[in-house]
GROMACS .gro file of C-alpha atoms in nm:
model
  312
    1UNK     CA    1   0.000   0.000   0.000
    2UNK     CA    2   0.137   0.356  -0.092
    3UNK     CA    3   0.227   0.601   0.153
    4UNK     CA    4  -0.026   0.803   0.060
    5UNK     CA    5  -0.287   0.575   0.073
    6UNK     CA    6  -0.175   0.378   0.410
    7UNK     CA    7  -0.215   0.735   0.558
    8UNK     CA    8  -0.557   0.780   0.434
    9UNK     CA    9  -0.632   0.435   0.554
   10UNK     CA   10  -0.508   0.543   0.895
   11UNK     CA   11  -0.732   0.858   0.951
   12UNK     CA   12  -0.994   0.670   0.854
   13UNK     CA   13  -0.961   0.420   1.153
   14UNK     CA   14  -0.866   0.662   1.323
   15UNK     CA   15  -1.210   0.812   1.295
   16UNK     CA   16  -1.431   0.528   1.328
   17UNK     CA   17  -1.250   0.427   1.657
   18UNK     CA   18  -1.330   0.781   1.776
   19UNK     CA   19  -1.699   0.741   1.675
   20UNK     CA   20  -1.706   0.438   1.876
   21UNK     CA   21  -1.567   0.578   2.191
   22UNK     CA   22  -1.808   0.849   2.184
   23UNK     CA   23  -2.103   0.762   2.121
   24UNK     CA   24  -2.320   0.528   2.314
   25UNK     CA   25  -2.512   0.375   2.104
   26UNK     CA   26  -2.178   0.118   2.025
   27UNK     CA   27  -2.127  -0.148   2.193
   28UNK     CA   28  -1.801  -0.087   2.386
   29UNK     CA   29  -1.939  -0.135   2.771
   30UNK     CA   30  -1.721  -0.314   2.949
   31UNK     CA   31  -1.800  -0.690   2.998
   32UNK     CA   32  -2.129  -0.651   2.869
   33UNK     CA   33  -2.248  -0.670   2.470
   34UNK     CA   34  -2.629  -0.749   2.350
   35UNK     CA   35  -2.836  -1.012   2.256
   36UNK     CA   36  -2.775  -1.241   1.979
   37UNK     CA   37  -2.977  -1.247   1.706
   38UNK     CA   38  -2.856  -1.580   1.579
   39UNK     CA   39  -2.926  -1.683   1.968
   40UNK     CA   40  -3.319  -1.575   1.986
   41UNK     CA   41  -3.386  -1.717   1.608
   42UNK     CA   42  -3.272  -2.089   1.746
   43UNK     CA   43  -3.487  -1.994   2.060
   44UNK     CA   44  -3.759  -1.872   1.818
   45UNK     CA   45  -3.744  -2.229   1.629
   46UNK     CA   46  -3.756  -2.418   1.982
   47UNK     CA   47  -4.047  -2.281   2.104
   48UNK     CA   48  -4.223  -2.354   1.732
   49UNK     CA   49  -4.071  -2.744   1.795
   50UNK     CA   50  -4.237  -2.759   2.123
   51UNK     CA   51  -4.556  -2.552   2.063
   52UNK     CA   52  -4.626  -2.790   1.693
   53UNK     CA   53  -4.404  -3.095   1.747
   54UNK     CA   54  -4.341  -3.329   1.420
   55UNK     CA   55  -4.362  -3.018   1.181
   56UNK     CA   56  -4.071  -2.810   1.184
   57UNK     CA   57  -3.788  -3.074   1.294
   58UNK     CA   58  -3.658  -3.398   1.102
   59UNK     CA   59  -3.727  -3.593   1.440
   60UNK     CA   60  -4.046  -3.793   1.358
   61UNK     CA   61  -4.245  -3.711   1.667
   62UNK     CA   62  -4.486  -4.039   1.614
   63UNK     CA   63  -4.180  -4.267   1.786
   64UNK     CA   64  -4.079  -3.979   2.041
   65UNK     CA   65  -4.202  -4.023   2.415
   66UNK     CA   66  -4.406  -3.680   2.429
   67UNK     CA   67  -4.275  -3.605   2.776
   68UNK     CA   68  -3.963  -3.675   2.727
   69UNK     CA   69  -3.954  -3.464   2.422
   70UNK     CA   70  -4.153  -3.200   2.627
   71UNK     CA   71  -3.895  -3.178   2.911
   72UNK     CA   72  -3.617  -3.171   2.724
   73UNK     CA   73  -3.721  -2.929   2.485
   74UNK     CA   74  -3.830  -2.682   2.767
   75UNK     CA   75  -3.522  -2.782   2.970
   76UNK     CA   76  -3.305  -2.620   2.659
   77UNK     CA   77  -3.535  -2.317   2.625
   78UNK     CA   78  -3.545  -2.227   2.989
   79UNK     CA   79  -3.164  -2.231   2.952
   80UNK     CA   80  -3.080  -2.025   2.671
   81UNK     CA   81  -3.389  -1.771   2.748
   82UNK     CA   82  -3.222  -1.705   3.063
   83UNK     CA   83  -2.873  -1.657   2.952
   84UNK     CA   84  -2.999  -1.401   2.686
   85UNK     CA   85  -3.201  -1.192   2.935
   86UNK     CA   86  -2.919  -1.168   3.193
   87UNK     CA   87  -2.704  -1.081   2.884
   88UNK     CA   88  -2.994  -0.818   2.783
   89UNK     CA   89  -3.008  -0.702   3.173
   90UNK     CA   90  -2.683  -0.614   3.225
   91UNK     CA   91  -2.668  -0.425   2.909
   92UNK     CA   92  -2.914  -0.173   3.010
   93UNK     CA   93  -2.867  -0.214   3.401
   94UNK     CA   94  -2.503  -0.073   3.512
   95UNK     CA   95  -2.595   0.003   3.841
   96UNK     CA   96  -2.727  -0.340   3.977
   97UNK     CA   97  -2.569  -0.602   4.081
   98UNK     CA   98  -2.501  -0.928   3.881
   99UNK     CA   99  -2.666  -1.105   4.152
  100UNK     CA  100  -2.968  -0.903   4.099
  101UNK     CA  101  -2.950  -0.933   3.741
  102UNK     CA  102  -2.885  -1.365   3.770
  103UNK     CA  103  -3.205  -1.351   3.984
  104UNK     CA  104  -3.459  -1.156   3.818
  105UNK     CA  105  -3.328  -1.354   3.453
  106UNK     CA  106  -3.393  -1.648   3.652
  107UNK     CA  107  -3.729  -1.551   3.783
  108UNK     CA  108  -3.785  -1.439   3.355
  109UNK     CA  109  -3.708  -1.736   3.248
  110UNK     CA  110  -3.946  -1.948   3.478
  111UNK     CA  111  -4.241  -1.703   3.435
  112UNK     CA  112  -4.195  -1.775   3.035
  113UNK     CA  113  -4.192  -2.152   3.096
  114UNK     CA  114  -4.487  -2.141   3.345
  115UNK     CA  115  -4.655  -1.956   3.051
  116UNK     CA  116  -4.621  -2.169   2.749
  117UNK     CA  117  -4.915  -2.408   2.794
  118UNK     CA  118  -5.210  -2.133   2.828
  119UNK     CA  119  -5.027  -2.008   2.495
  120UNK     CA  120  -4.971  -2.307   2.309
  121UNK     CA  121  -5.413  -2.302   2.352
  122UNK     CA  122  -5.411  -1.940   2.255
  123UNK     CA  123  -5.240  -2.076   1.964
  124UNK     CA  124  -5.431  -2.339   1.886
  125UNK     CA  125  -5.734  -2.109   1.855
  126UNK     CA  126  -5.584  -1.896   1.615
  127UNK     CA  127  -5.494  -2.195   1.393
  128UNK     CA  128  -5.886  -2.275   1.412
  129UNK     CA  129  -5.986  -1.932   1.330
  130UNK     CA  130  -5.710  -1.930   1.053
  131UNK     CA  131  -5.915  -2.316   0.945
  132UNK     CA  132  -6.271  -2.145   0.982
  133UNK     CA  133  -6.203  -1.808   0.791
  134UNK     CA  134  -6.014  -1.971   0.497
  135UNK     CA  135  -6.213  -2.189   0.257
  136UNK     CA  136  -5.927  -2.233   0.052
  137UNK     CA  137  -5.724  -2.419   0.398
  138UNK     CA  138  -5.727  -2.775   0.353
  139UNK     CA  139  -5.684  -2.905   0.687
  140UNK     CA  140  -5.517  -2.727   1.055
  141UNK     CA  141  -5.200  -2.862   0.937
  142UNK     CA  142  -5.153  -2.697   0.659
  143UNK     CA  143  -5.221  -2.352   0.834
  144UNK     CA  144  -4.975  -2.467   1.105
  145UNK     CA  145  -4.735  -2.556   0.834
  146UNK     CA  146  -4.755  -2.306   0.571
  147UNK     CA  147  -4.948  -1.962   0.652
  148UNK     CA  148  -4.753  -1.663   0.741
  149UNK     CA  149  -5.008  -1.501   0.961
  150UNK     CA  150  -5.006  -1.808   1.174
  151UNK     CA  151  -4.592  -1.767   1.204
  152UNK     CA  152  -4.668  -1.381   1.278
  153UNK     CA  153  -4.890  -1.440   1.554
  154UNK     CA  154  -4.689  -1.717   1.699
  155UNK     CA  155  -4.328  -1.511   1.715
  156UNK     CA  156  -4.616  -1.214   1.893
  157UNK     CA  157  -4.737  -1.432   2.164
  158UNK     CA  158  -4.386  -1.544   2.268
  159UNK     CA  159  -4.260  -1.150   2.258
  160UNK     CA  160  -4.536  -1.026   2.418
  161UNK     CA  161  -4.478  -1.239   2.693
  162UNK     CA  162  -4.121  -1.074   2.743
  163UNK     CA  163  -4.278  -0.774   2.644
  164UNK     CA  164  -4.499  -0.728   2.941
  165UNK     CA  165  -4.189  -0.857   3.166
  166UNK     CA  166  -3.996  -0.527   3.047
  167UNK     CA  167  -3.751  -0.765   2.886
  168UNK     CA  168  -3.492  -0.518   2.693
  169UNK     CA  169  -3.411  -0.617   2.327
  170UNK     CA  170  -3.534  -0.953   2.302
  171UNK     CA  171  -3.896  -0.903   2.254
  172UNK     CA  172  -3.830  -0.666   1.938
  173UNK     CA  173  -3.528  -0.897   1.784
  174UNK     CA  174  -3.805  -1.148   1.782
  175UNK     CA  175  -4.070  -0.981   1.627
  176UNK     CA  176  -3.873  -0.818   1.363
  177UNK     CA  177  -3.729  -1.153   1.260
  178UNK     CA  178  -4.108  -1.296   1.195
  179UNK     CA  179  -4.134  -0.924   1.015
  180UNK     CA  180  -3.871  -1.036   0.793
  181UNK     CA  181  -3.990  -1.367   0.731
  182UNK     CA  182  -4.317  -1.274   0.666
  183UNK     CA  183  -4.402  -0.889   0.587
  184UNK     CA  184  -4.617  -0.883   0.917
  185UNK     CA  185  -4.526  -0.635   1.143
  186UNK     CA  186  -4.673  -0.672   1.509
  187UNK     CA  187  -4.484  -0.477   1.779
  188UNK     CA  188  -4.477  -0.676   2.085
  189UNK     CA  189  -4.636  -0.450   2.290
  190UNK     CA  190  -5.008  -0.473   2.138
  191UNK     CA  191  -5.251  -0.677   2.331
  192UNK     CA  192  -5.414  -0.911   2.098
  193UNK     CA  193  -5.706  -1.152   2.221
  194UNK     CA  194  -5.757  -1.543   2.095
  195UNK     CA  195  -5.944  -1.707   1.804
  196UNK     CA  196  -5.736  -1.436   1.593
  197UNK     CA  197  -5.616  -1.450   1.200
  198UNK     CA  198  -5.449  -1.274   0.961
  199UNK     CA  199  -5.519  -1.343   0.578
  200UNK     CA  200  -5.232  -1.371   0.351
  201UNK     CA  201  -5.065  -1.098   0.573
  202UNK     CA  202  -4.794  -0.933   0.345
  203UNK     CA  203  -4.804  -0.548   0.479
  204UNK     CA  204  -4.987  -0.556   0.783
  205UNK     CA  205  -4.877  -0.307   1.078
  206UNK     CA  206  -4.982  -0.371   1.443
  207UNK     CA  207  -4.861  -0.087   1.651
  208UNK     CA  208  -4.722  -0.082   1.996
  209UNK     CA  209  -5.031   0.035   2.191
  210UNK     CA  210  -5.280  -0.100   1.983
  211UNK     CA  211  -5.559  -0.308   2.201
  212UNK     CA  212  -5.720  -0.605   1.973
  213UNK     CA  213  -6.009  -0.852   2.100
  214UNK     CA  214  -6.112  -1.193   2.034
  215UNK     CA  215  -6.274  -1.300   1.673
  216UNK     CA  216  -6.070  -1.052   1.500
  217UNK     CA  217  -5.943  -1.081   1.138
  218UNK     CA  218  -5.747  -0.879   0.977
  219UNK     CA  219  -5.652  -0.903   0.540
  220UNK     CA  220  -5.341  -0.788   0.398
  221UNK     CA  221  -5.223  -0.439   0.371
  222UNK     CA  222  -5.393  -0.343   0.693
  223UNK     CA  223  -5.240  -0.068   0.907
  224UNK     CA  224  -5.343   0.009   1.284
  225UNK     CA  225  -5.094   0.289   1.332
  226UNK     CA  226  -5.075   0.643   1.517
  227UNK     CA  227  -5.190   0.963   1.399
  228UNK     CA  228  -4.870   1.121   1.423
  229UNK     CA  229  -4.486   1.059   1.591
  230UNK     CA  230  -4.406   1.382   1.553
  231UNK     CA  231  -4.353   1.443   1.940
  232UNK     CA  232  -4.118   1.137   1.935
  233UNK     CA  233  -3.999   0.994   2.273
  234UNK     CA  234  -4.277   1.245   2.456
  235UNK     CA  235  -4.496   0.991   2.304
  236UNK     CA  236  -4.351   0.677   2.458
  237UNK     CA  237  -4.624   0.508   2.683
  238UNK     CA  238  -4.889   0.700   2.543
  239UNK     CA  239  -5.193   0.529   2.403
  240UNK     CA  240  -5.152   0.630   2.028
  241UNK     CA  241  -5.290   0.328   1.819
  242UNK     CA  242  -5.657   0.222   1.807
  243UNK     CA  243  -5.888  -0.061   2.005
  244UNK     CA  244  -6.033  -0.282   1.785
  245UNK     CA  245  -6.336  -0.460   1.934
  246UNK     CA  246  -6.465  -0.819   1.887
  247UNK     CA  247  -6.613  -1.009   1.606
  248UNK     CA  248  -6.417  -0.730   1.329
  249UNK     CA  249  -6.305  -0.797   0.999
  250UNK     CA  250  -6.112  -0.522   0.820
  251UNK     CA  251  -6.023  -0.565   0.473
  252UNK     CA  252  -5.731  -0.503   0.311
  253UNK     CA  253  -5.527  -0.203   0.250
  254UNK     CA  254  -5.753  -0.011   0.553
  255UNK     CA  255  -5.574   0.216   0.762
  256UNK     CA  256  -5.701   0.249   1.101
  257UNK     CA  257  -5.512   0.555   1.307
  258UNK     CA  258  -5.503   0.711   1.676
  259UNK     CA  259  -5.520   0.572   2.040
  260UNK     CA  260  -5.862   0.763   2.078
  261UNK     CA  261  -6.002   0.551   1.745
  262UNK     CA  262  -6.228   0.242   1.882
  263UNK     CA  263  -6.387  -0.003   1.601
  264UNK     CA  264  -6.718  -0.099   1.747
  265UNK     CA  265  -6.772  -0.487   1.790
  266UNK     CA  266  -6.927  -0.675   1.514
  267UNK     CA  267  -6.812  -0.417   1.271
  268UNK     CA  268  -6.684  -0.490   0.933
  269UNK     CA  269  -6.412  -0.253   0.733
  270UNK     CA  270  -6.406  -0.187   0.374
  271UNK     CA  271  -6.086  -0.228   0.159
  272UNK     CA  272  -5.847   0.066   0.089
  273UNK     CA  273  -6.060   0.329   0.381
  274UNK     CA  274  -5.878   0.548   0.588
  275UNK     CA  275  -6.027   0.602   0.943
  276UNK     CA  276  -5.890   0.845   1.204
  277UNK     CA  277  -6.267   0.862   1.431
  278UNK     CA  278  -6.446   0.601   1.599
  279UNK     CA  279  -6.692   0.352   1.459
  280UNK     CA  280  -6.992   0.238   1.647
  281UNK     CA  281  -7.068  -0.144   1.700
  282UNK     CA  282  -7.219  -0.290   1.416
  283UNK     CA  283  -7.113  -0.069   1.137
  284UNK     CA  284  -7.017  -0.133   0.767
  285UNK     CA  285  -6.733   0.096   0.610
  286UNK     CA  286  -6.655   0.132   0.296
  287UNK     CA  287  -6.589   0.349   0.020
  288UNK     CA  288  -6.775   0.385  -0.233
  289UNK     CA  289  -6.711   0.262  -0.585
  290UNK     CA  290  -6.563   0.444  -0.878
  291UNK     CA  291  -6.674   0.461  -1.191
  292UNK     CA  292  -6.516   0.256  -1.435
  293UNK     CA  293  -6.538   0.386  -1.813
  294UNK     CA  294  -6.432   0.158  -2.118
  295UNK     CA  295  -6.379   0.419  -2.426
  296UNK     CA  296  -6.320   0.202  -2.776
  297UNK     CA  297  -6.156   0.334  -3.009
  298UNK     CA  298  -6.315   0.118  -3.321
  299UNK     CA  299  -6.040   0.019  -3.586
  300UNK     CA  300  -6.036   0.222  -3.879
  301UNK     CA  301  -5.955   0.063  -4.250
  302UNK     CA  302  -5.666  -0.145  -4.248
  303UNK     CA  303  -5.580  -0.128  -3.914
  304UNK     CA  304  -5.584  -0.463  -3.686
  305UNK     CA  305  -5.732  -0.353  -3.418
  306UNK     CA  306  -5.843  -0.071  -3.233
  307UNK     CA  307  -5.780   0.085  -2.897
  308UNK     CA  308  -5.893   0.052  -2.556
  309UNK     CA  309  -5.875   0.312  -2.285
  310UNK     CA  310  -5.940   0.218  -1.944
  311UNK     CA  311  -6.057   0.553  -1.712
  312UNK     CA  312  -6.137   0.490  -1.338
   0.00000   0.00000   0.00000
C-alpha cells in the first residue's frame, strides 16, 4: 500500500474508533455486549418445535415419548432464554448487581416456561380461526405448516410475553425476525385476544399500543398505526394506536389511526378506507365505488385492431 494511501487508511480508523468511543449507542461497555440475534432465532425455532411438534424438525415425533420430548425441549429453552435476558439485563442495568440481574433472569425465564401451555391453547385457537375463515385451507395442518399469519402471531405471543416482563431487546429482535420472514409487522407490545387471523398478511402493521379482542381478522395491507410521531420519545407510553373490538373484519389495505379511534364490535371494514374517528358497534365501512369507463376506439380501414382506454 502507498504512503499516501496507508495514511488515508489510517485517519480513517482513526475516525471510526473515535466514533465508537463516543457515542453510546456502540457497543463498547465493558463486559457486557447485546443479545444475539442468531441466539433468539434458534430460541424462536424451539419454542415452534415444542408448541407444533413433528412439523418443523426432522425428528419424527410419532416414535418420540411426548414427555420426554416435552422436558427436554423446555429444559433447553429455559436455559438459553435465561442466559440471553441476563445478557440483555446487564446491558441496560449498570448500576445493579449481577446477583440481581442472575435472579430476576432467573425468575424471567421461569415465568416464560410457566406460561407456554395457556399459549400453546391461545395458539391453537388462532390456527382454528385461521381453518374457519379460509375456505381455501385444507386441513389445521396446513395452516400450522404453511401460513404466514399463523408464524406472525406465533413469534407475537412469545414477545409479548417478554414484552410485558420489560424484557430489553429480546422481545423486538423477535418480532422483527417474523417481520422479515413474513411482511407482518406486530410490535410486541399490542394486546391481541384469541381465536385471531391474519389473511395472507404481506403489509400488515400492528402498533405498539394498539388493544385487539377476540374474533378478529385482519386481510393484507392493513395498518393500525398512530396519527402522528411527531412528538417522538414524549410519546412513549402514550396510548396512540386504536382498540379494535370483537367479532371485526377489516379488509385489506384499511388504515385504522389514533389511540382515541375504537372499532365498534361486530363491525366490518371496507378495503383501501382510511379512518382516524371512531366507529360504532355494528357498522359497515366502505368506500364507495368508482366509476369505471371503457372508451373504444373502433379500428379504422386497415388497421388490426383498435384501442382501448381504461378511465377509473
Amino acid at each position: 500500500m502507498a504512503a499516501e494511501n496507508r495514511t488515508d487508511f489510517d485517519q480513517v480508523v482513526k475516525k471510526i474508533t473515535q466514533n465508537y468511543i463516543s457515542d453510546e449507542v456502540f457497543v463498547t461497555k465493558e463486559n457486557r455486549r447485546l443479545p444475539g440475534r442468531s441466539s433468539i432465532i434458534i430460541l424462536i425455532k424451539r419454542l415452534r418445535s415444542l408448541m407444533f411438534p413433528g412439523y418443523f424438525e426432522e425428528k419424527n415425533f410419532e416414535y418420540m415419548d411426548a414427555q420426554y420430548f416435552a422436558g427436554n425441549t423446555l429444559n433447553s429453552i429455559r436455559r438459553e432464554l435465561r442466559q440471553q435476558v441476563e445478557i440483555a439485563l446487564l446491558y441496560t442495568n449498570e448500576s445493579r448487581s449481577r446477583e440481581q440481574i442472575a435472579q430476576e433472569a432467573d425468575e424471567t425465564a421461569q415465568y416464560f416456561i410457566g406460561r407456554l401451555a395457556d399459549i400453546q391453547n391461545m395458539l391453537l385457537k388462532d390456527v382454528q380461526a385461521g381453518f374457519d375463515g379460509d375456505p381455501a385451507a385444507k386441513s389445521r395442518q396446513e395452516i400450522i405448516s404453511s401460513y404466514p399469519g399463523v408464524f406472525a402471531i406465533f413469534v407475537y405471543r412469545m414477545a409479548h410475553e417478554l414484552y410485558i416482563r420489560q424484557v430489553p431487546f429480546i422481545p423486538r429482535i423477535m418480532s422483527e425476525y417474523a417481520h422479515s420472514r413474513t411482511g407482518i409487522d406486530i410490535n410486541p407490545g399490542a394486546v391481541i385476544g384469541e381465536y385471531f387471523f391474519i389473511d395472507h398478511g404481506t403489509g400488515v402493521v400492528i402498533g405498539e399500543t394498539t388493544q385487539i379482542g377476540d374474533n378478529v381478522k385482519l386481510y393484507q395491507g392493513v395498518t393500525l398505526g398512530a396519527l402522528s410521531t411527531r412528538k417522538g420519545q414524549l410519546l412513549a407510553d402514550v396510548k396512540r394506536h386504536p382498540t379494535i373490538e370483537n367479532h371485526v373484519t377489516i379488509y385489506s389495505g384499511a388504515t385504522i389511526l389514533g389511540g382515541e379511534t375504537v372499532i365498534g364490535a361486530n363491525s366490518i371494514i371496507g378495503g383501501n378506507t382510511f379512518i382516524t374517528e371512531s366507529v360504532p358497534a355494528y357498522t359497515k365501512v366502505s368506500l364507495k365505488a368508482p366509476e369505471m369507463v371503457f372508451q373504444a376506439d373502433p379500428p379504422k380501414t386497415g388497421d388490426q385492431g383498435g384501442v382501448w382506454d381504461w378511465v377509473i
